[in-house]
Each structure stands twice: as structure tokens, then as C-alpha cells.
Short mmCIF file of C-alpha atoms in Angstrom, two decimals:
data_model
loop_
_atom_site.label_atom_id
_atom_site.label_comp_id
_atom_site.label_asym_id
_atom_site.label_seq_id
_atom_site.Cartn_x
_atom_site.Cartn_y
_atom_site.Cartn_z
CA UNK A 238 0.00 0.00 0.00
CA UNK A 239 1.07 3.90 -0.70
CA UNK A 240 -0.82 5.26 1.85
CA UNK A 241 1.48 6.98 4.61
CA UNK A 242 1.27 8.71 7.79
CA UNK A 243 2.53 11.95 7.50
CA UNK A 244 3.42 14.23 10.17
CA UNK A 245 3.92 18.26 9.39
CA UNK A 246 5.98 18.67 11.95
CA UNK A 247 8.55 15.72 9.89
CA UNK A 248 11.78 17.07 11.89
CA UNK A 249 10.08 15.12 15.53
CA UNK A 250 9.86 12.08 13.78
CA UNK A 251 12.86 9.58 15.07
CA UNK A 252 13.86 6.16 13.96
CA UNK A 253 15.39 4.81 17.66
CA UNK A 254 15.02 2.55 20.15
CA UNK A 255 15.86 4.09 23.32
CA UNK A 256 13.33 6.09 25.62
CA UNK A 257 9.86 4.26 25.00
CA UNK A 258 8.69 2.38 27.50
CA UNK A 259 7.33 -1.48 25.53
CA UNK A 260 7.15 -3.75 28.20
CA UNK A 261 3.64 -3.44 28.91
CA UNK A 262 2.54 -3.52 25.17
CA UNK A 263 5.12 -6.70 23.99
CA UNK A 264 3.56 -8.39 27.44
CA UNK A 265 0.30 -8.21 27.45
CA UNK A 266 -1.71 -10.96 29.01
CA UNK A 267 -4.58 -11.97 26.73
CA UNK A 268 -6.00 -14.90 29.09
CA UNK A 269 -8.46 -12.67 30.24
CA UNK A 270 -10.60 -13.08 27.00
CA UNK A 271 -10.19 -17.22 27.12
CA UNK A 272 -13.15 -19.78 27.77
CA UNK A 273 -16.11 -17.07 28.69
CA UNK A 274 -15.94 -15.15 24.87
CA UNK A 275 -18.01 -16.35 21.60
CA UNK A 276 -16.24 -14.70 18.37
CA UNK A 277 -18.77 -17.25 16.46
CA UNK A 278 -22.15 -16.21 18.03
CA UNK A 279 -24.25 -16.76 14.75
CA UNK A 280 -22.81 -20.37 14.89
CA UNK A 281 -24.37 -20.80 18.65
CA UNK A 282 -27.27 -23.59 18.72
CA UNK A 283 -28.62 -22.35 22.37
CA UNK A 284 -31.29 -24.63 23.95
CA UNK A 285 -35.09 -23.30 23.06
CA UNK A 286 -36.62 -21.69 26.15
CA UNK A 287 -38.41 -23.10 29.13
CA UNK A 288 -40.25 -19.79 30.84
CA UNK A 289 -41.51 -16.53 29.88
CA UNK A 290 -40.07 -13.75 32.22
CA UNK A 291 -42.78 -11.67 33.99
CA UNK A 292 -43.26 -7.24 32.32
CA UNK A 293 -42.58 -6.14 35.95
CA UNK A 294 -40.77 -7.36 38.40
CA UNK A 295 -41.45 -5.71 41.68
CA UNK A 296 -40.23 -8.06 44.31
CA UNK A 297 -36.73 -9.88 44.18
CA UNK A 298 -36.36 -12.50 41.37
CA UNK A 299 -33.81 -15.48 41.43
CA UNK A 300 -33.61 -17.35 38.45
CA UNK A 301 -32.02 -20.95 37.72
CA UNK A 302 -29.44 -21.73 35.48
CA UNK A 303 -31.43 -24.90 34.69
CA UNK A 304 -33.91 -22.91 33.24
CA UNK A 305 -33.45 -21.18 29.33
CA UNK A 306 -35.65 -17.85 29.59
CA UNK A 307 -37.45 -15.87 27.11
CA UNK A 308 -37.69 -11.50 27.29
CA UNK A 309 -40.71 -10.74 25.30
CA UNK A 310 -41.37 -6.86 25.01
CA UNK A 311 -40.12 -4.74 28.05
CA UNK A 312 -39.68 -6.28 31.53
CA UNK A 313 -38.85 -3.30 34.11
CA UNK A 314 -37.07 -4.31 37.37
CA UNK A 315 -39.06 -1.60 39.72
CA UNK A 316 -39.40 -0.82 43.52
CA UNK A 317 -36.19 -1.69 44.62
CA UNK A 318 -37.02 -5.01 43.47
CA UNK A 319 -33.27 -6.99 42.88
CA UNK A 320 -33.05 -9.49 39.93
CA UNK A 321 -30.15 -11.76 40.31
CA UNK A 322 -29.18 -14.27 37.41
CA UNK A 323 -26.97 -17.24 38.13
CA UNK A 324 -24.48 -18.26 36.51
CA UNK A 325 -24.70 -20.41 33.47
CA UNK A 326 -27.85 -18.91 32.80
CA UNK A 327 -29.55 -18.30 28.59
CA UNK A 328 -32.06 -16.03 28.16
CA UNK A 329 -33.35 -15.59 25.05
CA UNK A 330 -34.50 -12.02 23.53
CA UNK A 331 -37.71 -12.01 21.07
CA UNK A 332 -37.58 -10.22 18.03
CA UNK A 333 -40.98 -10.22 17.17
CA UNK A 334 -41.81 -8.14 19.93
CA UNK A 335 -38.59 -6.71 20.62
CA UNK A 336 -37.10 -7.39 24.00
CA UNK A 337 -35.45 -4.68 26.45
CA UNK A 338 -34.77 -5.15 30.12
CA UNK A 339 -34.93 -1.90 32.28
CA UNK A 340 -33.76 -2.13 35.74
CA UNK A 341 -35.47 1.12 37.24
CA UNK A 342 -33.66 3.51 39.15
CA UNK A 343 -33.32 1.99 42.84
CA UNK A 344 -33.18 -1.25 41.88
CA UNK A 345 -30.78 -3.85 40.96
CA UNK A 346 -29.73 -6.34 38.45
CA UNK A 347 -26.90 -8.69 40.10
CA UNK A 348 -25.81 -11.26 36.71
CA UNK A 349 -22.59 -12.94 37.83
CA UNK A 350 -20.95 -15.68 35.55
CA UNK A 351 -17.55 -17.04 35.74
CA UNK A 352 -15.54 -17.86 33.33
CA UNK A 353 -16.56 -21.25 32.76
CA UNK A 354 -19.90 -20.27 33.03
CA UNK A 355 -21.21 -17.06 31.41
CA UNK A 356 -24.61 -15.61 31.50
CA UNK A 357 -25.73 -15.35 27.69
CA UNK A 358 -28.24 -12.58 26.44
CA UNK A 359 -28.86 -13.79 23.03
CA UNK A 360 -31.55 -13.48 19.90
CA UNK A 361 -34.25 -15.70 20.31
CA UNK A 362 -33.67 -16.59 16.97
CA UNK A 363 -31.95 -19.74 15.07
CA UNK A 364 -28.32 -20.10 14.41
CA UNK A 365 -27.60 -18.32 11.00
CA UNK A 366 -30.66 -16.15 11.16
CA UNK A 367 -29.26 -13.70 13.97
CA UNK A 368 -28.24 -9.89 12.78
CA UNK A 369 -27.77 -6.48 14.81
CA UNK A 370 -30.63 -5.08 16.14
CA UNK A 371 -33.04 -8.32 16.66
CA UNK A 372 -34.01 -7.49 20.25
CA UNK A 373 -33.43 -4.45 22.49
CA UNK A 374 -30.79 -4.13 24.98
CA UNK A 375 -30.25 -3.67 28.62
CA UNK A 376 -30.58 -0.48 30.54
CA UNK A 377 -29.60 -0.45 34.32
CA UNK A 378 -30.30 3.39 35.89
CA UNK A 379 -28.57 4.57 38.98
CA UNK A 380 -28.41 7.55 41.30
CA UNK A 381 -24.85 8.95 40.39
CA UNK A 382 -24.28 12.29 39.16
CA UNK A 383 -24.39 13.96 35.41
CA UNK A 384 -23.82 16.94 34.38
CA UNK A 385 -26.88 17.33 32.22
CA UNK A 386 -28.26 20.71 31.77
CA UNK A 387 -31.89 19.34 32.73
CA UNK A 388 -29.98 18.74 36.39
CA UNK A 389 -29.90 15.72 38.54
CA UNK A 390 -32.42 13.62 36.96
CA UNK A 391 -33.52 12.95 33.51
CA UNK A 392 -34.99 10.30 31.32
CA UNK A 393 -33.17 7.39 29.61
CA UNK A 394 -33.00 6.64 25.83
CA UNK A 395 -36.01 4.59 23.98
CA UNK A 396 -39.04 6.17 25.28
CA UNK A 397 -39.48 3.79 27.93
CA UNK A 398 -42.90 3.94 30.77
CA UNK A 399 -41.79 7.23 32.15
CA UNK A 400 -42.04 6.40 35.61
CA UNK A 401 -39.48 3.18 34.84
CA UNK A 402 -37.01 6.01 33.23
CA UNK A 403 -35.50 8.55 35.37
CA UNK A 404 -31.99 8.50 36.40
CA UNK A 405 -29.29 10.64 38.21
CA UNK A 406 -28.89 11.68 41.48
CA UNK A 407 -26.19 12.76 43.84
CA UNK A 408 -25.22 8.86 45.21
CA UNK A 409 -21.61 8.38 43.52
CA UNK A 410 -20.98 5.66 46.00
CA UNK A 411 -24.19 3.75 45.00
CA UNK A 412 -23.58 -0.06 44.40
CA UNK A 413 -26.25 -0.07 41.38
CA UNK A 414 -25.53 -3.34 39.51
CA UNK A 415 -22.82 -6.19 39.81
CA UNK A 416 -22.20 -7.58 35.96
CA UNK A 417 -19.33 -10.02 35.66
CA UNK A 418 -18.84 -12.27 32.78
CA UNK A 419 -21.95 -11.73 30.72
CA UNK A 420 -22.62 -11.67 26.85
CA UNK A 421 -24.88 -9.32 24.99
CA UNK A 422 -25.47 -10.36 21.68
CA UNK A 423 -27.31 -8.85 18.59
CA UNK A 424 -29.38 -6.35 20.66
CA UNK A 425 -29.13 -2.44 19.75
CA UNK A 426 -32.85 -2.61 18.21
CA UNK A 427 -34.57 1.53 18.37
CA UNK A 428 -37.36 1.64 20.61
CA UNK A 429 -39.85 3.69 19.32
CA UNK A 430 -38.15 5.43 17.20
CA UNK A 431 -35.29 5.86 19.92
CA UNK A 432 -31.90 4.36 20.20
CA UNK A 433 -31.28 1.74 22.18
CA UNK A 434 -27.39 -0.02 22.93
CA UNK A 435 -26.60 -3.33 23.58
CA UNK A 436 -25.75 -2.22 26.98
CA UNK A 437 -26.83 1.28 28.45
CA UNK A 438 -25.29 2.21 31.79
CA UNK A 439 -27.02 5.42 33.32
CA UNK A 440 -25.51 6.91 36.55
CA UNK A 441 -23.65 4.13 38.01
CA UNK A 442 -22.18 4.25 41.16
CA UNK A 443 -18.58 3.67 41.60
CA UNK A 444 -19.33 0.32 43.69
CA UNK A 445 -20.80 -1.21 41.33
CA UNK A 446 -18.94 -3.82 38.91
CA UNK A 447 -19.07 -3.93 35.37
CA UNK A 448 -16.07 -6.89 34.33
CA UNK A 449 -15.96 -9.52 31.51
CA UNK A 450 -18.45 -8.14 29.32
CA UNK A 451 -18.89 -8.82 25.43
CA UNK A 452 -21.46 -7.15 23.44
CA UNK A 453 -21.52 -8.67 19.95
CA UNK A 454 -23.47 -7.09 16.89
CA UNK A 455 -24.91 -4.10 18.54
CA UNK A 456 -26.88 -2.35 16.08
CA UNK A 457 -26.44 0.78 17.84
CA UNK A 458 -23.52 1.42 20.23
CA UNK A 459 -22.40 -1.94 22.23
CA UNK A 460 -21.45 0.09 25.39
CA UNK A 461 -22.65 3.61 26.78
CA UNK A 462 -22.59 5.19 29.59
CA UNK A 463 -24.12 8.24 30.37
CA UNK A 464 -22.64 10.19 33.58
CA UNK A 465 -21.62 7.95 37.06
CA UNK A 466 -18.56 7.29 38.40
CA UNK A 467 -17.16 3.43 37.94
CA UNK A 468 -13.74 1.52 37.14
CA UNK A 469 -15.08 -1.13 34.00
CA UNK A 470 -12.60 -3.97 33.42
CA UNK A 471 -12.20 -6.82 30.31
CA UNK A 472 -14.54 -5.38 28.16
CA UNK A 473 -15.40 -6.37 24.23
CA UNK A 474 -17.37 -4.85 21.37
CA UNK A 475 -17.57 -7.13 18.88
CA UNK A 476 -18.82 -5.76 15.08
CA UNK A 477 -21.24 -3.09 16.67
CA UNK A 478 -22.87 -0.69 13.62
CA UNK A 479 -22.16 2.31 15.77
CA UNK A 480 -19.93 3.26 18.27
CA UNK A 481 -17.96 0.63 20.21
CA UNK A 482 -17.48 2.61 23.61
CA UNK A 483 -19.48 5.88 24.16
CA UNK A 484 -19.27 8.07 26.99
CA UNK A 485 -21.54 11.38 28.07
CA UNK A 486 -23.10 13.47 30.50
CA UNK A 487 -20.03 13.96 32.74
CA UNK A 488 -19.34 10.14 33.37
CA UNK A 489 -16.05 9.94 35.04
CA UNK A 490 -14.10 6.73 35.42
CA UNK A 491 -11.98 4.10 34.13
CA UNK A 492 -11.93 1.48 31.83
CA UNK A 493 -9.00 -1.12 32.04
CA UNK A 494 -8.70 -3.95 29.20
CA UNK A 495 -10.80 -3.20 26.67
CA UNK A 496 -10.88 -4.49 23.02
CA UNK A 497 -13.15 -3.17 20.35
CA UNK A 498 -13.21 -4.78 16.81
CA UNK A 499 -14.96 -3.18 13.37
CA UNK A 500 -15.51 -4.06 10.09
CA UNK A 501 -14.36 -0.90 8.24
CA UNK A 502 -18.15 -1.69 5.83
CA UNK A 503 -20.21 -1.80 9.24
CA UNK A 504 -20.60 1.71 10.70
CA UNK A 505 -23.76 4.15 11.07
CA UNK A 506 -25.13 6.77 8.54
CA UNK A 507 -23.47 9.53 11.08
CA UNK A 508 -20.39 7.90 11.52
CA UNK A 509 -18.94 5.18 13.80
CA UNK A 510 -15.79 5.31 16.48
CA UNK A 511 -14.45 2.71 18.88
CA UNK A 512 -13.98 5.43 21.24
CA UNK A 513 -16.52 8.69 20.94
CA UNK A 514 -16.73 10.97 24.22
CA UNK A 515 -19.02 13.60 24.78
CA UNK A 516 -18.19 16.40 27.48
CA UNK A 517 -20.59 18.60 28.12
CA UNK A 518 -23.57 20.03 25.97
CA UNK A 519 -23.35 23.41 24.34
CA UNK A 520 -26.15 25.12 26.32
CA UNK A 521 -24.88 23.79 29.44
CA UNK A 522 -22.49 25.03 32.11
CA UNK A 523 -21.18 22.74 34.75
CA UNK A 524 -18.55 22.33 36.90
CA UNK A 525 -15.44 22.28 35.01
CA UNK A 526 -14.54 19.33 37.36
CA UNK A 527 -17.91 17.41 35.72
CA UNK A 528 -16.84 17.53 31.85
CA UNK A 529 -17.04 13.93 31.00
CA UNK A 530 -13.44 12.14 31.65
CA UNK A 531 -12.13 9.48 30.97
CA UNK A 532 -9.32 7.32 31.43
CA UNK A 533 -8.57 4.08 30.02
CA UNK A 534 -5.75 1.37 30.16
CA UNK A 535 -4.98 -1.21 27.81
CA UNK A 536 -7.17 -0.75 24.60
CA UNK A 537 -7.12 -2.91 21.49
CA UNK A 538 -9.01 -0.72 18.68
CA UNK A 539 -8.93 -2.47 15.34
CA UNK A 540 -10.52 -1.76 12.36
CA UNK A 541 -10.34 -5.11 10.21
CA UNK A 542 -9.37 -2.72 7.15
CA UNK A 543 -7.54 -3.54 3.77
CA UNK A 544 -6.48 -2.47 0.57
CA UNK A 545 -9.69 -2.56 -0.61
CA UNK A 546 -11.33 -0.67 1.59
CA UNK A 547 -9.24 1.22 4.41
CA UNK A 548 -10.99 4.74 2.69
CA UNK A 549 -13.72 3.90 4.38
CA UNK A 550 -12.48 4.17 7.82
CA UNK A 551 -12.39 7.17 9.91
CA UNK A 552 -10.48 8.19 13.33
CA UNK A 553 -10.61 5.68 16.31
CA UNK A 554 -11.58 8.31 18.82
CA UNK A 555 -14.21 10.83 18.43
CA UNK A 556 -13.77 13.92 21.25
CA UNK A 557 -16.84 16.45 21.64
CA UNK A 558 -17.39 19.76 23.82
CA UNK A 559 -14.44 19.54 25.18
CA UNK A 560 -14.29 15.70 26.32
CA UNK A 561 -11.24 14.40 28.12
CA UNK A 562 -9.97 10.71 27.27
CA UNK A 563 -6.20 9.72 29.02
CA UNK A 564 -5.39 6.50 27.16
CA UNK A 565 -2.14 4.52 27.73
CA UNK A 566 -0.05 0.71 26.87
CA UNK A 567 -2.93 0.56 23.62
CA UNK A 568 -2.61 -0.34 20.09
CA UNK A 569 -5.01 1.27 17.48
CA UNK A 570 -5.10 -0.19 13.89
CA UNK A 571 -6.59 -0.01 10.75
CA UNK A 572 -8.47 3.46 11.25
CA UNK A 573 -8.00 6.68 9.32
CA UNK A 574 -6.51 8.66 12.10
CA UNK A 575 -6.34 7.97 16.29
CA UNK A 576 -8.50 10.88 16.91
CA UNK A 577 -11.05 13.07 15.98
CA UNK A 578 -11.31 17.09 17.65
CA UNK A 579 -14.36 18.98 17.05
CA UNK A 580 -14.04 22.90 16.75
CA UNK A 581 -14.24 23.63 20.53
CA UNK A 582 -10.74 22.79 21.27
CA UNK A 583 -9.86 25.67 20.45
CA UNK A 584 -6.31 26.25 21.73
CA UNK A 585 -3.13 23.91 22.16
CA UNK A 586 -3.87 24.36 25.86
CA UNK A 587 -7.25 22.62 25.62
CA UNK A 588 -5.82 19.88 23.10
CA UNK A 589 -3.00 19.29 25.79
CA UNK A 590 -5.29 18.79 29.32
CA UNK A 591 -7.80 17.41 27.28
CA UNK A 592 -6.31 14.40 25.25
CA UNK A 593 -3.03 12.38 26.38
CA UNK A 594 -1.97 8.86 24.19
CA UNK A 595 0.84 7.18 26.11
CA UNK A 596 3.28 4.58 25.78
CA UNK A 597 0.88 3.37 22.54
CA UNK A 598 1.11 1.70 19.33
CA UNK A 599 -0.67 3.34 16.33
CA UNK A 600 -1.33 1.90 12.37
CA UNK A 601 -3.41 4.54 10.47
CA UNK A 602 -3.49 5.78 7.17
CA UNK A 603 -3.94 9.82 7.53
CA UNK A 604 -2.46 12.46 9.70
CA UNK A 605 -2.93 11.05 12.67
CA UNK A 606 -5.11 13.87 14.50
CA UNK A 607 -8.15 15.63 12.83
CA UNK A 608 -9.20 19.38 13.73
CA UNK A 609 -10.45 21.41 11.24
CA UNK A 610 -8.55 24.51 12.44
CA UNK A 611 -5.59 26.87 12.86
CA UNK A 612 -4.20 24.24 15.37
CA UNK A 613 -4.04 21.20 12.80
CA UNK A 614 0.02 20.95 12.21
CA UNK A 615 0.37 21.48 16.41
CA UNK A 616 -1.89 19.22 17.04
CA UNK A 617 -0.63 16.53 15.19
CA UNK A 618 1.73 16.54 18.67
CA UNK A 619 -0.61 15.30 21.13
CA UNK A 620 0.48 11.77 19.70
CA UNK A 621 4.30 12.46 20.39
CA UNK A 622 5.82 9.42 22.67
CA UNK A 623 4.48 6.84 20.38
CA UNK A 624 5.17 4.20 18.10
CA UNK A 625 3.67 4.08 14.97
CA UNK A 626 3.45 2.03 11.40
CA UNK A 627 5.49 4.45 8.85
CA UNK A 628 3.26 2.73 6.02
CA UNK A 629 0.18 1.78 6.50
CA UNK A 630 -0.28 -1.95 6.95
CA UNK A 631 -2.86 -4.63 6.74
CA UNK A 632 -4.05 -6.30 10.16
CA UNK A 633 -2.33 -9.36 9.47
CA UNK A 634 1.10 -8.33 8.80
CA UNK A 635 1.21 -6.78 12.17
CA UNK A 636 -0.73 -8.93 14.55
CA UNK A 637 -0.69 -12.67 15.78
CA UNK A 638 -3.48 -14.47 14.74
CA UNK A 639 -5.92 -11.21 14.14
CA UNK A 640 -8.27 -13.00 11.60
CA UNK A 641 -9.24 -16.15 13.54
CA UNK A 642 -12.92 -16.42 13.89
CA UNK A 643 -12.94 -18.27 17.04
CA UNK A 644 -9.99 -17.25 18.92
CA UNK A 645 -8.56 -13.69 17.37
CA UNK A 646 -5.43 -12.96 18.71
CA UNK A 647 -3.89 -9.24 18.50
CA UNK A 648 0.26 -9.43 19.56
CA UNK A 649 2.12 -7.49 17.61
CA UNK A 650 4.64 -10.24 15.15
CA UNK A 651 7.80 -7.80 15.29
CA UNK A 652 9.15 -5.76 18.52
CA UNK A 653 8.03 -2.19 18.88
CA UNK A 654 11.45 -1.29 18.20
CA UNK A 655 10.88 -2.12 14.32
CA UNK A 656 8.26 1.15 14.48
CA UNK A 657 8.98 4.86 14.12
CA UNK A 658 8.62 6.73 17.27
CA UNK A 659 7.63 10.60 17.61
CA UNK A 660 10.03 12.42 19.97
#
């Protein structure tokens, strides 16, 4: 391929091996993904279900892992009422009348696999039939803080029983949900007429847990969280049509581990990112302290891009109204550029607190950093202390094993000391 990535500032670009830190990226511990994952969900045969969950659930459910369920329209979890899934546990999503599961402010959802034995939200569908969007998604609403212009409280996506809706408060130390080892797969289906994500996370609490999750064929954004405070760990969107990760109304937290995979022909009519962050709206004026921040560890991005078709691709990262994203020991490949800056970073001071990439590994095809600007050529620094592909190259000349359907594996083949590094 032709296509470079070219820096204006050329005279910071260095050839050397000394003064990057690769241990964490040439190291990386991949077990974390093994035995709980599905890369080959259309391929599934799950057992046929044995039990219609109840529309409302107002007094603690336990279900039983012996026991394959079926979501038919909405079921709210309401009045404190705690539903707790075992492990092991199938439940099956219908797509004739689309299935969502709303766990109402105040109450809980408590879903805790292992690794041997996941809990599995799935199409209620036949293997081979299943696309994005068959059923719904989940929604779990929590008492944490935004920084919404409306104020504490406001109304979740999908236009959802009102009452069953509201979220926000001033709890940050709320335990609102423990999810650990769960799979979301082919949900993202509008509600009427309103988006919906495979999973929606609104005002979480930082006690509760969110680890070893997999959304798979979202057909809106796999994961999105909307204000809170949590640390998310082991995380995968798989093949969503829109946004992998999306963060807004002042969430602030941290994400460690977290893989996101694209087809660069999959992607919505507005534009798709693995990473799009949204810090405050226009007409609002928080707290400077409550612009939506984030900070995240460890990310494989990959665009499964070409020569055929890496034009379509566009940045990684998306940053809005002055977002903040610290990202650090991640690899980003296949994309157009690592990051998008809309027009309200307006100085180099703003680009600088507001978006850090460290000790990272990029492969794009484009400058690198998009603002449409005065600032363009300077900001092409906020990637400096990086290694990156001086030619664009296809996914698997640089990775393992990146194509496998069952088992994709994303080491890098050559040291990062092979890679040009910006000084």
C-alpha cells in the first residue's frame, strides 16, 4: 500500500530505540478473553426456552441456570425489586416483539458468571438467522451524578414507561448493579423510534462492577454510559454498527482492558468510532470538574481494514465539547486517524489537558489527528511518545493471529522497536 502517515511537523519524527517504554505492550496478558468469549455467536445452537419472564418485576427474582428464559417486550425491574441471574444462565430475547430489560432507578440487576460459566443474552432466533438489532438491549439506571443541563435527573433513551425512566442523582458511591462475565449479543434494536445499545449504563455508582463483558453485533452502540462514576474492566465490542465505547453526561471513570473490533463496511449513517466521548452540551455550564473524563488502560481498537477498503475508515476516537480521554499501553489499527477534535478545542492548551496517548502503538493511514482549524500541524503533537506504522499496513502483517474467527489474537509479530517513534 502507498498510503502513509505523514506528520507536518517531519523534523520530531525519530527512527530509535531508546526512551519508550514497551514492556507493557510486547507483554500483554490476553487470558483474560479465554473460555467465557463467543467470536462465532451466529454459529451458537442455544437450547429453546423453558419460561416466559414476567413485564414487571417488583419483588426480588432469582432465576435458575437450569432454566433457558425468554424477554418478550419490556420487563422493568421496579421498587427496589433486585433481579439476580446465576451463573450459566440463557435467556433468550424475542424479536418479534422486541425485548429490552430496564432495571429502574433503585433497583438492581446482580448477573454474575464465571468464566466457565457465562450468563448469555442472546436473539431468540436460530443459528444463521441472527443480525444487529433483533431485540433491544439492557438499561440499568442509577443515582450517580451527570452533568446534564436538565440537572440531577432525567430520562433514559427509547421512550421507555416514564415512571421506569429517570436517572441521576447525587449517590456516587451507590452499588447499582454487579455484571461479571456476561454476553450481549445482537441487541441495539430503536425503541420507538429511539436508540437503544446493547448495553446502556445510566448513573452508576462507583461500587458497582461492570467486568468480563462482550457485546456482539450491537446495532447501535455496544457500550454507553451516560454520567456515574465506575472503574469497568475486560470489556469487548464485537462488530457493533455504531460506536464501540461511548461516553456522556459527565461520566467519570476508568476502563481497564478493553478491546473493540470493526468491520471498516459496518458503521452508522453519522459515523462510527471505537472510542466517541461527549463532554458537556453546548447550552450547558457545569462544573469544570464534571466535563465527561475518561481514562482508560490497555485498549485494542482495530478496524479489520484492507487495501480494498481502508478509505472507508475514519479516526478511532471521536472527542466532543471539550471531552477528556487519558489513554495509555494501547494499540489502534486499521483506522484513518487515532482521533477526531471537534471545533471547541480551540487552543493547544485545551488539546493538551484534554487528550493524552501514552506509551501506545498506532497503524493509520492519515495524519494522525483531525481538527479542522488553525491548530491542525500542532496538534498533530498530542500523539508524540508513540510508536507508529510508517506505512500503513494490513491487520495481518502486524498482529498474531488477528483474523481467527474463534480465537482472534492481536500481539504485535515484530518488537516495537521495528516502528517509528515521535520524539
Amino acid at each position: 500500500m502507498k498510503s502513509k502517515y505523514i506528520l507536518p511537523l517531519a523534523a520530531i519524527l525519530l527512527s530509535i530505540t531508546l526512551g519508550f517504554s514497551q514492556e507493557t505492550l510486547q507483554k500483554e496478558n490476553m487470558g483474560w478473553m479465554e473460555n467465557w468469549t463467543n467470536f462465532e455467536v451466529n454459529k451458537t445452537d442455544y437450547p429453546t426456552y423453558d419460561e416466559i419472564l414476567p413485564n414487571v418485576i417488583s419483588s426480588d427474582l432469582n432465576l435458575n441456570s437450569d432454566i433457558t428464559y425468554l424477554i418478550t417486550g419490556t420487563v422493568y425491574v421496579i421498587e427496589g425489586a433486585t433481579l439476580t441471574i446465576p451463573k450459566g444462565t440463557i435467556i433468550r430475547c424475542d424479536y418479534e416483539d422486541p425485548a429490552n430489560l430496564v432495571v429502574s432507578r433503585g433497583s438492581k440487576l446482580i448477573a454474575e458468571g464465571t468464566n466457565a460459566d457465562p450468563i448469555v443474552f442472546t436473539s431468540n432466533k436460530s443459528p444463521n438467522s441472527r443480525s444487529n438489532g433483533d431485540w433491544g438491549g439492557i438499561s440499568i439506571l442509577g443515582n450517580a451524578e451527570t452533568n446534564t443541563i436538565e440537572g440531577k435527573e432525567n430520562l433514559i433513551k427509547g421512550h421507555f414507561e416514564t415512571q421506569h425512566s429517570v436517572y441521576g442523582g447525587t449517590n456516587n458511591d451507590e452499588e447499582t448493579t454487579i455484571l461479571k462475565y456476561v454476553r450481549i449479543e445482537f441487541g441495539g434494536k430503536s425503541h420507538n423510534q429511539s436508540k437503544v445499545n446493547g448495553l446502556s449504563l445510566y448513573a452508576l455508582g462507583k461500587k458497582s462492577v461492570v467486568e468480563n463483558i462482550m457485546v456482539s453485533y450491537s446495532a447501535d452502540d455496544s457500550f454507553e454510559w451516560h454520567g456515574g462514576q465506575v472503574v469497568a474492566k475486560n470489556l469487548i465490542s464485537y462488530k457493533s454498527n455504531d460506536d464501540d465505547y461511548d461516553f456522556t453526561a459527565g461520566f467519570q471513570g476508568e476502563l481497564v482492558n478493553v478491546m473493540a473490533i470493526r468491520h471498516p463496511y459496518i458503521a452508522s449513517s453519522k459515523g462510527s468510532y471505537a472510542i466517541e466521548i461527549d463532554g458537556i452540551k453546548p447550552s450547558s455550564i457545569p462544573e469544570k470538574s464534571k466535563i465527561t473524563s475518561v481514562d482508560i488502560t490497555g485498549a485494542i481498537l482495530i478496524s479489520l481494514a484492507d487495501e480494498s477498503n481502508f478509505n472507508y475508515t475514519k479516526a478511532a476516537i471521536s472527542l466532543n465539547n471539550q471531552a477528556k480521554l487519558y489513554i495509555n499501553d494501547s494499540k489502534i489499527s486499521g483506522f484513518s486517524d487515532v482521533v477526531r477534535l471537534d471545533k471547541s478545542y480551540n487552543t493547544l492548551a485545551l488539546i493538551q489537558e484534554s487528550f493524552n496517548l501514552d506509551n501506545s502503538f498506532f497503524n493509520i493511514h492519515k495524519k494522525g489527528v483531525i481538527l479542522n482549524n488553525k491548530l491542525s500541524d500542532l496538534a498533530q503533537l498530542a500523539l508524540k511518545y508513540n510508536r507508529f506504522t510508517k506505512v500503513f499496513q494490513h491487520v495481518s502483517d502486524l498482529f498474531s493471529d488477528p483474523t481467527d474467527s474463534a480465537n482472534p489474537q492481536f500481539t504485535l509479530k515484530k518488537s516495537l522497536n521495528n516502528y517509528m517513534v515521535i520524539q
